[in-house]
mmCIF file of C-alpha atoms in Angstrom:
data_model
loop_
_atom_site.group_PDB
_atom_site.id
_atom_site.type_symbol
_atom_site.label_atom_id
_atom_site.label_comp_id
_atom_site.label_asym_id
_atom_site.label_seq_id
_atom_site.Cartn_x
_atom_site.Cartn_y
_atom_site.Cartn_z
ATOM 1 C CA UNK A 581 21.438 118.736 -228.058
ATOM 2 C CA UNK A 582 23.046 119.937 -230.990
ATOM 3 C CA UNK A 583 20.344 122.955 -232.217
ATOM 4 C CA UNK A 584 21.169 123.867 -236.395
ATOM 5 C CA UNK A 585 20.345 126.707 -237.447
ATOM 6 C CA UNK A 586 20.581 126.758 -241.739
ATOM 7 C CA UNK A 587 21.971 130.395 -241.248
ATOM 8 C CA UNK A 588 24.522 130.256 -238.297
ATOM 9 C CA UNK A 589 27.240 128.842 -238.805
ATOM 10 C CA UNK A 590 28.702 125.600 -236.911
ATOM 11 C CA UNK A 591 30.249 127.493 -234.331
ATOM 12 C CA UNK A 592 26.928 129.286 -233.718
ATOM 13 C CA UNK A 593 25.527 126.203 -232.964
ATOM 14 C CA UNK A 594 27.938 125.056 -230.640
ATOM 15 C CA UNK A 595 27.632 128.554 -229.084
ATOM 16 C CA UNK A 596 24.374 128.278 -228.639
ATOM 17 C CA UNK A 597 24.540 125.227 -227.819
ATOM 18 C CA UNK A 598 27.496 125.782 -224.783
ATOM 19 C CA UNK A 599 25.282 128.763 -223.446
ATOM 20 C CA UNK A 600 22.576 126.591 -222.353
ATOM 21 C CA UNK A 601 25.408 124.420 -220.335
ATOM 22 C CA UNK A 602 25.996 127.431 -218.867
ATOM 23 C CA UNK A 603 22.385 128.985 -217.592
ATOM 24 C CA UNK A 604 22.207 124.949 -216.516
ATOM 25 C CA UNK A 605 24.752 126.369 -214.469
ATOM 26 C CA UNK A 606 24.242 128.877 -213.108
ATOM 27 C CA UNK A 607 20.920 128.141 -212.436
ATOM 28 C CA UNK A 608 21.455 124.918 -210.572
ATOM 29 C CA UNK A 609 24.602 126.502 -208.404
ATOM 30 C CA UNK A 610 22.164 128.070 -205.310
ATOM 31 C CA UNK A 611 22.966 131.831 -206.679
ATOM 32 C CA UNK A 612 26.573 131.384 -206.306
ATOM 33 C CA UNK A 613 26.898 131.202 -210.239
ATOM 34 C CA UNK A 614 26.814 135.445 -210.763
ATOM 35 C CA UNK A 615 29.849 135.569 -214.494
ATOM 36 C CA UNK A 616 30.878 133.100 -216.897
ATOM 37 C CA UNK A 617 33.586 133.472 -214.638
ATOM 38 C CA UNK A 618 32.060 131.904 -211.154
ATOM 39 C CA UNK A 619 30.965 128.819 -213.254
ATOM 40 C CA UNK A 620 34.497 128.262 -214.335
ATOM 41 C CA UNK A 621 35.520 128.056 -210.811
ATOM 42 C CA UNK A 622 32.688 126.835 -209.512
ATOM 43 C CA UNK A 623 33.314 123.593 -206.538
ATOM 44 C CA UNK A 624 29.634 122.579 -205.038
ATOM 45 C CA UNK A 625 30.585 121.837 -201.105
ATOM 46 C CA UNK A 626 31.334 118.732 -201.024
ATOM 47 C CA UNK A 627 29.126 116.465 -198.773
ATOM 48 C CA UNK A 628 30.813 115.154 -196.192
ATOM 49 C CA UNK A 629 29.280 111.568 -196.637
ATOM 50 C CA UNK A 630 29.040 110.947 -199.731
ATOM 51 C CA UNK A 631 32.619 109.876 -201.702
ATOM 52 C CA UNK A 632 34.070 111.080 -204.199
ATOM 53 C CA UNK A 633 34.014 109.102 -207.732
ATOM 54 C CA UNK A 634 36.711 109.507 -209.981
ATOM 55 C CA UNK A 635 34.831 109.086 -213.283
ATOM 56 C CA UNK A 636 37.663 108.189 -216.004
ATOM 57 C CA UNK A 637 36.023 110.717 -218.768
ATOM 58 C CA UNK A 638 37.398 109.328 -222.043
ATOM 59 C CA UNK A 639 36.276 111.600 -225.298
ATOM 60 C CA UNK A 640 37.940 111.763 -228.627
ATOM 61 C CA UNK A 641 37.085 116.014 -229.064
ATOM 62 C CA UNK A 642 38.120 118.047 -226.115
ATOM 63 C CA UNK A 643 34.864 120.295 -226.850
ATOM 64 C CA UNK A 644 33.420 117.637 -225.218
ATOM 65 C CA UNK A 645 36.328 116.447 -223.176
ATOM 66 C CA UNK A 646 35.972 119.295 -221.250
ATOM 67 C CA UNK A 647 32.143 119.713 -221.045
ATOM 68 C CA UNK A 648 32.238 116.926 -219.891
ATOM 69 C CA UNK A 649 35.129 117.254 -217.400
ATOM 70 C CA UNK A 650 33.542 120.358 -215.529
ATOM 71 C CA UNK A 651 30.032 119.131 -215.352
ATOM 72 C CA UNK A 652 31.094 115.987 -213.766
ATOM 73 C CA UNK A 653 33.112 118.392 -211.103
ATOM 74 C CA UNK A 654 30.879 120.962 -210.525
ATOM 75 C CA UNK A 655 28.830 118.005 -209.259
ATOM 76 C CA UNK A 656 31.983 117.110 -207.180
ATOM 77 C CA UNK A 657 33.123 114.074 -208.873
ATOM 78 C CA UNK A 658 37.208 113.059 -210.259
ATOM 79 C CA UNK A 659 38.015 113.689 -212.765
ATOM 80 C CA UNK A 660 40.676 111.652 -215.384
ATOM 81 C CA UNK A 661 40.237 112.997 -218.971
ATOM 82 C CA UNK A 662 42.149 110.312 -221.825
ATOM 83 C CA UNK A 663 41.246 111.549 -226.125
ATOM 84 C CA UNK A 664 41.498 108.591 -226.843
ATOM 85 C CA UNK A 665 40.305 104.128 -226.198
ATOM 86 C CA UNK A 666 43.839 103.501 -226.166
ATOM 87 C CA UNK A 667 44.714 105.753 -223.670
ATOM 88 C CA UNK A 668 42.342 104.917 -221.237
ATOM 89 C CA UNK A 669 43.083 101.186 -221.224
ATOM 90 C CA UNK A 670 47.379 101.949 -220.557
ATOM 91 C CA UNK A 671 45.534 104.766 -217.980
ATOM 92 C CA UNK A 672 43.515 101.796 -216.713
ATOM 93 C CA UNK A 673 46.537 98.980 -217.460
ATOM 94 C CA UNK A 674 45.286 97.320 -220.585
ATOM 95 C CA UNK A 675 47.105 98.369 -222.861
ATOM 96 C CA UNK A 676 50.699 97.128 -224.188
ATOM 97 C CA UNK A 677 51.100 94.058 -222.638
ATOM 98 C CA UNK A 678 55.048 95.384 -221.382
ATOM 99 C CA UNK A 679 53.082 98.140 -218.738
ATOM 100 C CA UNK A 680 54.058 97.511 -215.550
ATOM 101 C CA UNK A 681 51.866 95.817 -212.904
ATOM 102 C CA UNK A 682 52.254 98.745 -211.213
ATOM 103 C CA UNK A 683 48.887 100.987 -213.314
ATOM 104 C CA UNK A 684 46.428 98.760 -212.590
ATOM 105 C CA UNK A 685 47.062 98.707 -209.717
ATOM 106 C CA UNK A 686 47.408 102.185 -208.504
ATOM 107 C CA UNK A 687 45.033 103.523 -211.116
ATOM 108 C CA UNK A 688 41.872 100.980 -211.468
ATOM 109 C CA UNK A 689 40.991 100.688 -208.054
ATOM 110 C CA UNK A 690 40.493 104.462 -208.019
ATOM 111 C CA UNK A 691 38.459 104.587 -210.745
ATOM 112 C CA UNK A 692 34.582 104.306 -210.278
ATOM 113 C CA UNK A 693 33.285 104.594 -213.871
ATOM 114 C CA UNK A 694 34.435 104.885 -216.853
ATOM 115 C CA UNK A 695 32.364 107.749 -218.955
ATOM 116 C CA UNK A 696 33.041 107.227 -222.909
ATOM 117 C CA UNK A 697 31.998 108.964 -226.106
ATOM 118 C CA UNK A 698 30.662 105.387 -228.616
ATOM 119 C CA UNK A 699 32.827 107.396 -231.377
ATOM 120 C CA UNK A 700 36.059 107.269 -232.342
ATOM 121 C CA UNK A 701 38.984 107.299 -234.367
ATOM 122 C CA UNK A 702 40.589 103.697 -233.594
ATOM 123 C CA UNK A 703 39.367 102.055 -231.034
ATOM 124 C CA UNK A 704 35.813 102.400 -230.808
ATOM 125 C CA UNK A 705 34.188 103.586 -227.265
ATOM 126 C CA UNK A 706 32.502 99.608 -227.862
ATOM 127 C CA UNK A 707 35.327 98.437 -227.914
ATOM 128 C CA UNK A 708 36.354 100.360 -224.704
ATOM 129 C CA UNK A 709 34.026 98.584 -223.213
ATOM 130 C CA UNK A 710 34.214 95.102 -223.963
ATOM 131 C CA UNK A 711 37.708 95.501 -223.745
ATOM 132 C CA UNK A 712 37.263 96.381 -219.788
ATOM 133 C CA UNK A 713 34.283 93.395 -219.990
ATOM 134 C CA UNK A 714 37.078 91.529 -220.907
ATOM 135 C CA UNK A 715 39.254 92.165 -218.115
ATOM 136 C CA UNK A 716 38.846 90.385 -214.922
ATOM 137 C CA UNK A 717 40.009 92.333 -212.584
ATOM 138 C CA UNK A 718 37.300 95.289 -214.275
ATOM 139 C CA UNK A 719 34.540 94.013 -215.188
ATOM 140 C CA UNK A 720 33.085 95.128 -212.230
ATOM 141 C CA UNK A 721 33.846 98.522 -212.822
ATOM 142 C CA UNK A 722 30.732 100.662 -213.959
ATOM 143 C CA UNK A 723 31.081 101.575 -218.352
ATOM 144 C CA UNK A 724 28.510 104.977 -219.383
ATOM 145 C CA UNK A 725 28.488 105.308 -223.401
ATOM 146 C CA UNK A 726 27.662 108.111 -224.639
ATOM 147 C CA UNK A 727 26.891 109.215 -228.967
ATOM 148 C CA UNK A 728 25.209 112.705 -229.852
ATOM 149 C CA UNK A 729 23.369 110.156 -232.192
ATOM 150 C CA UNK A 730 20.186 108.006 -231.385
ATOM 151 C CA UNK A 731 20.612 104.507 -232.903
ATOM 152 C CA UNK A 732 18.392 101.877 -230.821
ATOM 153 C CA UNK A 733 20.628 99.285 -232.531
ATOM 154 C CA UNK A 734 23.480 100.966 -231.532
ATOM 155 C CA UNK A 735 22.127 101.280 -228.118
ATOM 156 C CA UNK A 736 20.744 97.973 -226.847
ATOM 157 C CA UNK A 737 24.144 97.190 -228.379
ATOM 158 C CA UNK A 738 26.236 98.231 -225.876
ATOM 159 C CA UNK A 739 24.253 97.987 -222.972
ATOM 160 C CA UNK A 740 23.577 94.159 -223.335
ATOM 161 C CA UNK A 741 27.279 93.892 -223.641
ATOM 162 C CA UNK A 742 27.572 95.833 -220.198
ATOM 163 C CA UNK A 743 26.994 99.375 -220.297
ATOM 164 C CA UNK A 744 25.986 100.033 -217.948
ATOM 165 C CA UNK A 745 23.985 103.631 -218.883
ATOM 166 C CA UNK A 746 23.397 104.631 -222.806
ATOM 167 C CA UNK A 747 23.715 108.640 -222.389
ATOM 168 C CA UNK A 748 22.686 111.507 -225.414
ATOM 169 C CA UNK A 749 25.442 113.568 -225.589
ATOM 170 C CA UNK A 750 25.843 116.893 -225.144
ATOM 171 C CA UNK A 751 26.117 115.487 -221.706
ATOM 172 C CA UNK A 752 23.683 118.530 -219.157
ATOM 173 C CA UNK A 753 24.219 118.658 -215.587
ATOM 174 C CA UNK A 754 21.073 116.945 -215.447
ATOM 175 C CA UNK A 755 22.280 114.208 -216.934
ATOM 176 C CA UNK A 756 25.020 113.949 -214.800
ATOM 177 C CA UNK A 757 23.565 114.260 -211.986
ATOM 178 C CA UNK A 758 21.350 111.230 -212.003
ATOM 179 C CA UNK A 759 23.832 109.226 -213.767
ATOM 180 C CA UNK A 760 25.959 109.718 -209.576
ATOM 181 C CA UNK A 761 22.358 109.223 -208.295
ATOM 182 C CA UNK A 762 22.365 105.743 -210.026
ATOM 183 C CA UNK A 763 25.676 104.767 -209.221
ATOM 184 C CA UNK A 764 26.088 106.002 -205.185
ATOM 185 C CA UNK A 765 22.735 103.380 -205.036
ATOM 186 C CA UNK A 766 23.980 100.199 -207.156
ATOM 187 C CA UNK A 767 27.596 101.169 -204.274
ATOM 188 C CA UNK A 768 26.073 100.359 -201.866
#
């Protein structure tokens, strides 16, 4: 949730939200993180029995994309990022029809989840969801939509179109852990 204060600028509001995220990471690290540098380099112990999830994170906002990437990495996920839905489709082998099928076989088999912002220029996260669900090779790939706006009709539309979940931005570490747990249960 982004907090706004009338006397503070937008960057101050982001700073306060980011500061809360850093505190959450420090608290959840079990004492491994005592400074901002520790948080940036923190990588929790990977449990040998857990299979690493590969997540394709799509967001046009660099700060949001980096935050999602960091939270996923802290949760022991492999992360590939894309700055828009078109790039995500290219990575998945669904972009230009002239692309080689190699991208489809190499990348898709590695991706376990797409997490995408809803509002993006060019192609929305909802349109990306529809393209993935229309693909015979990708329709089983879970897609999670995230948005800073809590609009029930938007949420229902995404879930009815095949989204695994709809999450409120900015994501917190606890959101990512719940998502990972849900996915691991679905895969077994």
